[in-house]
Amino acid sequence: MNEILETLRTNSPKIAVLGDSILDAYYVGFLRETQESIFIPQKRYYHLGGAGNVAYSIRRLGGTPLFYTVLGVRANSKTFHGLLTNKKLLSSFCLTEETRDISLKTRLVADNRILLRLDEDYDAPISADTSNRLYSHFRYNMDDIRCVVVSDYQKGCIGQDLFERIKKICLARNIRLLVDSKSSWDFSGIFLYKPTVAELEKLLGRQLAGIDETIEYGMRFKQEQGIENMVITLDANGLIYLDDSDMAYPISSVCKAPVDPTGAGDSMMAAMAVCLANGIPMDAAVRFANEVAAISCERMGTIAVSLDMLEKRVQG
């Protein structure tokens, strides 16, 4: 761990992140129990969610993210835009569509516990013109890019055609492509695919009973798709790493006291991307990312884990 942290503090490789922006909102307050439960909010705060969280997490882990997304002009998009500006992630790669907005996920929190999540989804696809512009920005800014992350939450930013174009140019330039997607695309040739077990079950059209069956069908999917590496996340049960030699490694979660899993998958993807961009082997990157996800789960809110947080964890 110390060697990895030293490497991440020394280098700041460029990593492209493309995907859906989601605004995470938290209302913190208390419950008043009468004939009905009444939630009394005391404060409200916002976090970058979705691909925005991946990009910010890469920044916090020492990388240099180039963030490609599409926002709108309504309230949620304006709040997200402000967060990007505040965290120095905003660039000309963040496009705007006048008729568009982004999804909002609101959590009600009391006693350091999430009581309820309210989802206001916006999943209309971006226009063909906007998709072309997003790809053009990406294509002409690939100098020194060490790896590319696609974060697809099926909120309309990344369509199948755009993904195919991204994949094609990454393969042509021998740039590692890391994909976290809820869509059923052709993943052949990509370096890493990171589904949750629920997402994998949906793709397979069947439920998976336990670790052994998840490994069996995950490996079959990996081989049929022609994916180099897969990381299947299992929520509180950790993950399964399927490597490029078709070996399977179940890895337990190291989360000590789970509080809020929001954004843990984004943190994991960001950690693997930063490690790989620094030349760290995949197996070490996976174990490092497992530690990063654990820190995220142990804190309330959509947390972008920093190198300082990791150093404190190592020091005990």
C-alpha positions as a Markdown table, in Angstrom:
| # | Residue | x | y | z |
|---|---|---|---|---|
| 1 | Met | 0.0 | 0.0 | 0.0 |
| 2 | Asn | 2.8 | 2.5 | 0.9 |
| 3 | Glu | 4.5 | 1.9 | -2.4 |
| 4 | Ile | 1.3 | 2.6 | -4.3 |
| 5 | Leu | 0.6 | 5.7 | -2.3 |
| 6 | Glu | 4.1 | 7.0 | -3.0 |
| 7 | Thr | 3.6 | 6.4 | -6.7 |
| 8 | Leu | 0.3 | 8.2 | -6.8 |
| 9 | Arg | 1.7 | 11.2 | -5.0 |
| 10 | Thr | 4.6 | 11.4 | -7.5 |
| 11 | Asn | 2.7 | 11.1 | -10.8 |
| 12 | Ser | -0.5 | 12.7 | -12.1 |
| 13 | Pro | -1.4 | 10.8 | -15.3 |
| 14 | Lys | -4.2 | 12.0 | -17.6 |
| 15 | Ile | -7.4 | 9.9 | -17.5 |
| 16 | Ala | -10.4 | 10.6 | -19.6 |
| 17 | Val | -13.8 | 10.1 | -18.0 |
| 18 | Leu | -17.0 | 10.0 | -20.1 |
| 19 | Gly | -20.5 | 9.5 | -18.8 |
| 20 | Asp | -23.7 | 10.5 | -17.0 |
| 21 | Ser | -23.7 | 13.3 | -14.5 |
| 22 | Ile | -26.0 | 12.6 | -11.4 |
| 23 | Leu | -26.6 | 15.1 | -8.6 |
| 24 | Asp | -26.6 | 13.6 | -5.2 |
| 25 | Ala | -28.5 | 15.5 | -2.5 |
| 26 | Tyr | -28.5 | 14.9 | 1.2 |
| 27 | Tyr | -31.1 | 16.3 | 3.7 |
| 28 | Val | -29.8 | 15.8 | 7.2 |
| 29 | Gly | -32.3 | 16.2 | 10.1 |
| 30 | Phe | -34.2 | 14.2 | 12.6 |
| 31 | Leu | -37.4 | 12.2 | 12.9 |
| 32 | Arg | -40.3 | 13.3 | 15.0 |
| 33 | Glu | -42.6 | 10.4 | 15.9 |
| 34 | Thr | -46.2 | 11.3 | 16.3 |
| 35 | Gln | -49.2 | 9.5 | 14.7 |
| 36 | Glu | -47.0 | 9.6 | 11.7 |
| 37 | Ser | -43.2 | 9.9 | 11.2 |
| 38 | Ile | -42.2 | 13.5 | 10.4 |
| 39 | Phe | -38.8 | 14.3 | 9.0 |
| 40 | Ile | -37.4 | 17.7 | 10.1 |
| 41 | Pro | -34.6 | 18.8 | 7.8 |
| 42 | Gln | -31.8 | 20.9 | 9.3 |
| 43 | Lys | -29.3 | 21.2 | 6.5 |
| 44 | Arg | -28.9 | 20.2 | 2.9 |
| 45 | Tyr | -25.8 | 19.6 | 0.9 |
| 46 | Tyr | -24.9 | 18.3 | -2.6 |
| 47 | His | -22.3 | 16.0 | -4.1 |
| 48 | Leu | -21.1 | 15.1 | -7.6 |
| 49 | Gly | -22.6 | 11.8 | -8.5 |
| 50 | Gly | -22.2 | 9.4 | -11.3 |
| 51 | Ala | -19.3 | 10.0 | -13.7 |
| 52 | Gly | -18.7 | 13.3 | -11.9 |
| 53 | Asn | -17.8 | 11.4 | -8.8 |
| 54 | Val | -15.5 | 9.2 | -10.7 |
| 55 | Ala | -13.7 | 12.2 | -12.2 |
| 56 | Tyr | -13.4 | 14.0 | -8.8 |
| 57 | Ser | -12.2 | 10.7 | -7.1 |
| 58 | Ile | -9.5 | 10.5 | -9.7 |
| 59 | Arg | -8.4 | 14.0 | -8.9 |
| 60 | Arg | -8.3 | 13.2 | -5.1 |
| 61 | Leu | -6.2 | 10.1 | -5.8 |
| 62 | Gly | -3.6 | 12.1 | -7.6 |
| 63 | Gly | -4.7 | 11.7 | -11.3 |
| 64 | Thr | -5.6 | 14.4 | -13.8 |
| 65 | Pro | -9.1 | 13.8 | -15.0 |
| 66 | Leu | -10.5 | 15.1 | -18.3 |
| 67 | Phe | -14.3 | 15.0 | -17.8 |
| 68 | Tyr | -16.7 | 14.6 | -20.7 |
| 69 | Thr | -20.4 | 14.9 | -20.0 |
| 70 | Val | -23.6 | 16.7 | -21.0 |
| 71 | Leu | -25.6 | 19.0 | -18.7 |
| 72 | Gly | -28.7 | 21.1 | -19.2 |
| 73 | Val | -29.8 | 24.6 | -18.0 |
| 74 | Arg | -32.3 | 23.6 | -15.3 |
| 75 | Ala | -31.7 | 23.7 | -11.6 |
| 76 | Asn | -30.1 | 20.3 | -11.1 |
| 77 | Ser | -27.7 | 21.0 | -13.9 |
| 78 | Lys | -26.8 | 24.4 | -12.6 |
| 79 | Thr | -26.1 | 23.0 | -9.2 |
| 80 | Phe | -23.9 | 20.3 | -10.7 |
| 81 | His | -22.1 | 22.9 | -12.9 |
| 82 | Gly | -21.4 | 24.9 | -9.7 |
| 83 | Leu | -19.8 | 21.9 | -8.0 |
| 84 | Leu | -17.7 | 21.2 | -11.1 |
| 85 | Thr | -16.5 | 24.8 | -11.0 |
| 86 | Asn | -15.7 | 24.7 | -7.3 |
| 87 | Lys | -13.7 | 21.5 | -7.7 |
| 88 | Lys | -11.9 | 22.7 | -10.8 |
| 89 | Leu | -13.3 | 20.0 | -13.0 |
| 90 | Leu | -15.3 | 22.2 | -15.4 |
| 91 | Ser | -13.9 | 22.4 | -19.0 |
| 92 | Ser | -15.1 | 22.8 | -22.5 |
| 93 | Phe | -15.6 | 19.1 | -22.6 |
| 94 | Cys | -18.7 | 19.5 | -20.4 |
| 95 | Leu | -21.3 | 20.3 | -23.0 |
| 96 | Thr | -24.8 | 21.8 | -22.6 |
| 97 | Glu | -28.1 | 21.0 | -24.2 |
| 98 | Glu | -30.8 | 23.6 | -23.7 |
| 99 | Thr | -33.7 | 21.1 | -23.3 |
| 100 | Arg | -31.8 | 18.8 | -21.0 |
| 101 | Asp | -31.4 | 18.2 | -17.3 |
| 102 | Ile | -29.7 | 15.5 | -15.1 |
| 103 | Ser | -30.9 | 13.0 | -12.6 |
| 104 | Leu | -31.3 | 14.0 | -8.9 |
| 105 | Lys | -31.0 | 11.4 | -6.1 |
| 106 | Thr | -32.1 | 12.8 | -2.7 |
| 107 | Arg | -31.4 | 11.0 | 0.6 |
| 108 | Leu | -33.0 | 11.8 | 3.9 |
| 109 | Val | -30.5 | 11.2 | 6.8 |
| 110 | Ala | -31.1 | 11.0 | 10.5 |
| 111 | Asp | -28.8 | 9.6 | 13.2 |
| 112 | Asn | -26.2 | 9.0 | 10.6 |
| 113 | Arg | -28.6 | 6.6 | 8.8 |
| 114 | Ile | -30.2 | 6.9 | 5.4 |
| 115 | Leu | -34.0 | 6.7 | 5.9 |
| 116 | Leu | -35.1 | 7.1 | 2.4 |
| 117 | Arg | -33.9 | 7.8 | -1.1 |
| 118 | Leu | -36.0 | 9.8 | -3.6 |
| 119 | Asp | -35.0 | 9.4 | -7.3 |
| 120 | Glu | -35.9 | 12.0 | -9.9 |
| 121 | Asp | -34.5 | 10.4 | -13.1 |
| 122 | Tyr | -33.8 | 12.1 | -16.3 |
| 123 | Asp | -32.7 | 9.6 | -19.0 |
| 124 | Ala | -33.5 | 11.2 | -22.3 |
| 125 | Pro | -30.7 | 10.5 | -24.8 |
| 126 | Ile | -28.5 | 13.4 | -26.0 |
| 127 | Ser | -28.9 | 14.5 | -29.6 |
| 128 | Ala | -26.8 | 13.0 | -32.4 |
| 129 | Asp | -25.2 | 16.4 | -32.8 |
| 130 | Thr | -24.2 | 16.6 | -29.1 |
| 131 | Ser | -22.9 | 13.0 | -29.2 |
| 132 | Asn | -20.8 | 13.9 | -32.2 |
| 133 | Arg | -19.4 | 17.0 | -30.5 |
| 134 | Leu | -18.6 | 15.1 | -27.3 |
| 135 | Tyr | -16.7 | 12.5 | -29.4 |
| 136 | Ser | -14.8 | 15.1 | -31.3 |
| 137 | His | -13.6 | 16.8 | -28.1 |
| 138 | Phe | -12.6 | 13.3 | -26.8 |
| 139 | Arg | -10.9 | 12.3 | -30.1 |
| 140 | Tyr | -8.8 | 15.4 | -30.5 |
| 141 | Asn | -7.7 | 15.5 | -26.8 |
| 142 | Met | -6.2 | 12.1 | -26.4 |
| 143 | Asp | -2.5 | 13.1 | -26.2 |
| 144 | Asp | -0.9 | 11.6 | -23.2 |
| 145 | Ile | -4.1 | 9.9 | -22.0 |
| 146 | Arg | -3.1 | 6.8 | -20.1 |
| 147 | Cys | -6.6 | 5.2 | -19.8 |
| 148 | Val | -10.3 | 5.9 | -20.5 |
| 149 | Val | -13.2 | 5.4 | -18.1 |
| 150 | Val | -16.8 | 5.1 | -19.4 |
| 151 | Ser | -19.4 | 5.5 | -16.6 |
| 152 | Asp | -22.8 | 4.6 | -18.1 |
| 153 | Tyr | -25.8 | 4.7 | -15.8 |
| 154 | Gln | -28.3 | 4.7 | -18.6 |
| 155 | Lys | -29.1 | 8.4 | -18.2 |
| 156 | Gly | -28.7 | 9.3 | -21.8 |
| 157 | Cys | -25.2 | 10.6 | -22.1 |
| 158 | Ile | -23.5 | 7.5 | -23.6 |
| 159 | Gly | -25.4 | 5.7 | -26.3 |
| 160 | Gln | -24.4 | 2.6 | -28.1 |
| 161 | Asp | -23.0 | 4.4 | -31.2 |
| 162 | Leu | -20.9 | 6.7 | -29.0 |
| 163 | Phe | -19.6 | 3.8 | -27.0 |
| 164 | Glu | -18.6 | 1.9 | -30.1 |
| 165 | Arg | -16.6 | 4.9 | -31.4 |
| 166 | Ile | -14.9 | 5.4 | -28.0 |
| 167 | Lys | -14.0 | 1.7 | -27.9 |
| 168 | Lys | -12.7 | 1.6 | -31.5 |
| 169 | Ile | -10.3 | 4.5 | -31.0 |
| 170 | Cys | -9.1 | 3.2 | -27.7 |
| 171 | Leu | -8.3 | -0.2 | -29.2 |
| 172 | Ala | -6.7 | 1.5 | -32.2 |
| 173 | Arg | -4.4 | 3.5 | -30.0 |
| 174 | Asn | -3.8 | 0.7 | -27.5 |
| 175 | Ile | -5.3 | 2.8 | -24.6 |
| 176 | Arg | -6.9 | 0.8 | -21.8 |
| 177 | Leu | -10.7 | 1.2 | -21.7 |
| 178 | Leu | -12.4 | 0.7 | -18.3 |
| 179 | Val | -16.2 | 0.3 | -18.4 |
| 180 | Asp | -18.9 | 0.6 | -15.7 |
| 181 | Ser | -22.1 | 0.2 | -17.6 |
| 182 | Lys | -25.7 | -0.8 | -17.0 |
| 183 | Ser | -26.2 | -1.3 | -20.8 |
| 184 | Ser | -26.0 | -4.5 | -22.8 |
| 185 | Trp | -23.3 | -3.5 | -25.3 |
| 186 | Asp | -20.5 | -5.3 | -27.1 |
| 187 | Phe | -17.7 | -5.2 | -24.6 |
| 188 | Ser | -15.2 | -7.2 | -26.8 |
| 189 | Gly | -11.6 | -6.1 | -26.5 |
| 190 | Ile | -12.1 | -3.8 | -23.5 |
| 191 | Phe | -9.5 | -3.9 | -20.7 |
| 192 | Leu | -11.9 | -3.9 | -17.8 |
| 193 | Tyr | -15.6 | -4.4 | -17.2 |
| 194 | Lys | -16.9 | -3.7 | -13.7 |
| 195 | Pro | -20.6 | -4.8 | -13.2 |
| 196 | Thr | -22.4 | -5.3 | -9.9 |
| 197 | Val | -23.6 | -8.9 | -9.4 |
| 198 | Ala | -27.2 | -7.6 | -10.0 |
| 199 | Glu | -26.1 | -6.0 | -13.3 |
| 200 | Leu | -24.5 | -9.2 | -14.3 |
| 201 | Glu | -27.6 | -11.2 | -13.4 |
| 202 | Lys | -29.7 | -8.9 | -15.6 |
| 203 | Leu | -27.3 | -9.3 | -18.5 |
| 204 | Leu | -27.4 | -13.1 | -18.1 |
| 205 | Gly | -31.1 | -13.3 | -17.5 |
| 206 | Arg | -30.7 | -15.4 | -14.4 |
| 207 | Gln | -30.0 | -15.2 | -10.7 |
| 208 | Leu | -26.7 | -16.4 | -9.4 |
| 209 | Ala | -26.6 | -18.5 | -6.3 |
| 210 | Gly | -23.4 | -17.8 | -4.4 |
| 211 | Ile | -19.8 | -17.2 | -5.2 |
| 212 | Asp | -19.1 | -20.4 | -7.2 |
| 213 | Glu | -22.0 | -19.8 | -9.6 |
| 214 | Thr | -21.1 | -16.1 | -9.9 |
| 215 | Ile | -17.6 | -17.1 | -10.9 |
| 216 | Glu | -18.8 | -19.8 | -13.3 |
| 217 | Tyr | -21.2 | -17.6 | -15.2 |
| 218 | Gly | -19.1 | -14.5 | -14.9 |
| 219 | Met | -16.1 | -16.3 | -16.4 |
| 220 | Arg | -18.4 | -17.6 | -19.2 |
| 221 | Phe | -19.6 | -14.1 | -19.9 |
| 222 | Lys | -16.1 | -12.7 | -19.9 |
| 223 | Gln | -14.8 | -15.3 | -22.3 |
| 224 | Glu | -17.8 | -15.0 | -24.7 |
| 225 | Gln | -17.5 | -11.2 | -24.7 |
| 226 | Gly | -13.7 | -11.2 | -25.2 |
| 227 | Ile | -13.1 | -9.0 | -22.1 |
| 228 | Glu | -9.6 | -8.9 | -20.7 |
| 229 | Asn | -10.5 | -8.4 | -17.0 |
| 230 | Met | -13.7 | -8.3 | -14.9 |
| 231 | Val | -14.4 | -7.1 | -11.4 |
| 232 | Ile | -17.8 | -8.2 | -10.1 |
| 233 | Thr | -18.8 | -6.3 | -7.0 |
| 234 | Leu | -20.8 | -8.1 | -4.4 |
| 235 | Asp | -21.9 | -5.2 | -2.1 |
| 236 | Ala | -21.0 | -6.1 | 1.5 |
| 237 | Asn | -19.5 | -9.4 | 0.4 |
| 238 | Gly | -16.6 | -7.8 | -1.5 |
| 239 | Leu | -15.8 | -8.6 | -5.1 |
| 240 | Ile | -14.6 | -11.2 | -7.5 |
| 241 | Tyr | -11.7 | -10.5 | -9.8 |
| 242 | Leu | -11.5 | -12.4 | -13.0 |
| 243 | Asp | -8.0 | -11.8 | -14.6 |
| 244 | Asp | -6.7 | -11.9 | -18.1 |
| 245 | Ser | -5.6 | -15.5 | -17.6 |
| 246 | Asp | -9.1 | -16.6 | -16.7 |
| 247 | Met | -8.2 | -17.1 | -13.0 |
| 248 | Ala | -10.8 | -16.1 | -10.4 |
| 249 | Tyr | -10.0 | -14.4 | -7.1 |
| 250 | Pro | -12.8 | -13.7 | -4.5 |
| 251 | Ile | -11.8 | -10.8 | -2.3 |
| 252 | Ser | -13.6 | -10.0 | 0.9 |
| 253 | Ser | -14.7 | -6.4 | 1.7 |
| 254 | Val | -12.5 | -4.6 | 4.2 |
| 255 | Cys | -15.2 | -2.1 | 5.2 |
| 256 | Lys | -15.1 | -2.0 | 9.0 |
| 257 | Ala | -18.4 | -0.3 | 9.7 |
| 258 | Pro | -20.7 | 0.3 | 6.7 |
| 259 | Val | -22.6 | 3.7 | 6.8 |
| 260 | Asp | -23.4 | 4.7 | 3.2 |
| 261 | Pro | -22.5 | 2.7 | 0.1 |
| 262 | Thr | -23.3 | 5.6 | -2.2 |
| 263 | Gly | -20.4 | 6.1 | -4.7 |
| 264 | Ala | -18.3 | 3.2 | -3.5 |
| 265 | Gly | -18.4 | 1.7 | -7.0 |
| 266 | Asp | -17.3 | 5.0 | -8.5 |
| 267 | Ser | -14.5 | 5.2 | -5.9 |
| 268 | Met | -13.4 | 1.7 | -6.9 |
| 269 | Met | -13.3 | 2.5 | -10.6 |
| 270 | Ala | -11.4 | 5.7 | -10.0 |
| 271 | Ala | -8.8 | 3.9 | -7.9 |
| 272 | Met | -8.2 | 1.2 | -10.5 |
| 273 | Ala | -7.9 | 3.8 | -13.2 |
| 274 | Val | -5.3 | 5.8 | -11.4 |
| 275 | Cys | -3.3 | 2.7 | -10.5 |
| 276 | Leu | -3.4 | 1.4 | -14.0 |
| 277 | Ala | -2.5 | 4.8 | -15.5 |
| 278 | Asn | 0.6 | 4.7 | -13.2 |
| 279 | Gly | 1.7 | 1.3 | -14.4 |
| 280 | Ile | 0.6 | -0.6 | -11.3 |
| 281 | Pro | -0.3 | -4.2 | -12.0 |
| 282 | Met | -4.0 | -5.1 | -12.2 |
| 283 | Asp | -4.1 | -7.4 | -9.2 |
| 284 | Ala | -2.5 | -4.7 | -7.0 |
| 285 | Ala | -4.9 | -2.1 | -8.4 |
| 286 | Val | -7.9 | -4.3 | -7.5 |
| 287 | Arg | -6.8 | -4.7 | -3.9 |
| 288 | Phe | -6.0 | -1.0 | -3.6 |
| 289 | Ala | -9.4 | -0.2 | -5.0 |
| 290 | Asn | -11.1 | -2.5 | -2.5 |
| 291 | Glu | -9.5 | -0.4 | 0.3 |
| 292 | Val | -10.7 | 2.9 | -1.3 |
| 293 | Ala | -14.2 | 1.6 | -1.6 |
| 294 | Ala | -14.2 | 0.6 | 2.1 |
| 295 | Ile | -13.3 | 4.1 | 3.1 |
| 296 | Ser | -16.1 | 5.4 | 1.0 |
| 297 | Cys | -18.6 | 3.0 | 2.6 |
| 298 | Glu | -17.6 | 4.0 | 6.1 |
| 299 | Arg | -18.6 | 7.6 | 5.7 |
| 300 | Met | -21.9 | 9.3 | 5.1 |
| 301 | Gly | -22.3 | 11.0 | 1.7 |
| 302 | Thr | -20.8 | 10.6 | -1.8 |
| 303 | Ile | -17.2 | 10.6 | -0.7 |
| 304 | Ala | -14.3 | 11.1 | -3.0 |
| 305 | Val | -11.5 | 9.3 | -1.1 |
| 306 | Ser | -8.2 | 11.2 | -0.9 |
| 307 | Leu | -4.6 | 10.0 | -0.6 |
| 308 | Asp | -4.5 | 11.5 | 2.9 |
| 309 | Met | -7.4 | 9.4 | 4.0 |
| 310 | Leu | -5.6 | 6.3 | 2.7 |
| 311 | Glu | -2.4 | 7.2 | 4.6 |
| 312 | Lys | -4.4 | 7.5 | 7.8 |
| 313 | Arg | -5.9 | 4.1 | 7.2 |
| 314 | Val | -2.5 | 2.6 | 6.7 |
| 315 | Gln | -1.1 | 4.2 | 9.8 |
| 316 | Gly | -4.1 | 2.8 | 11.8 |
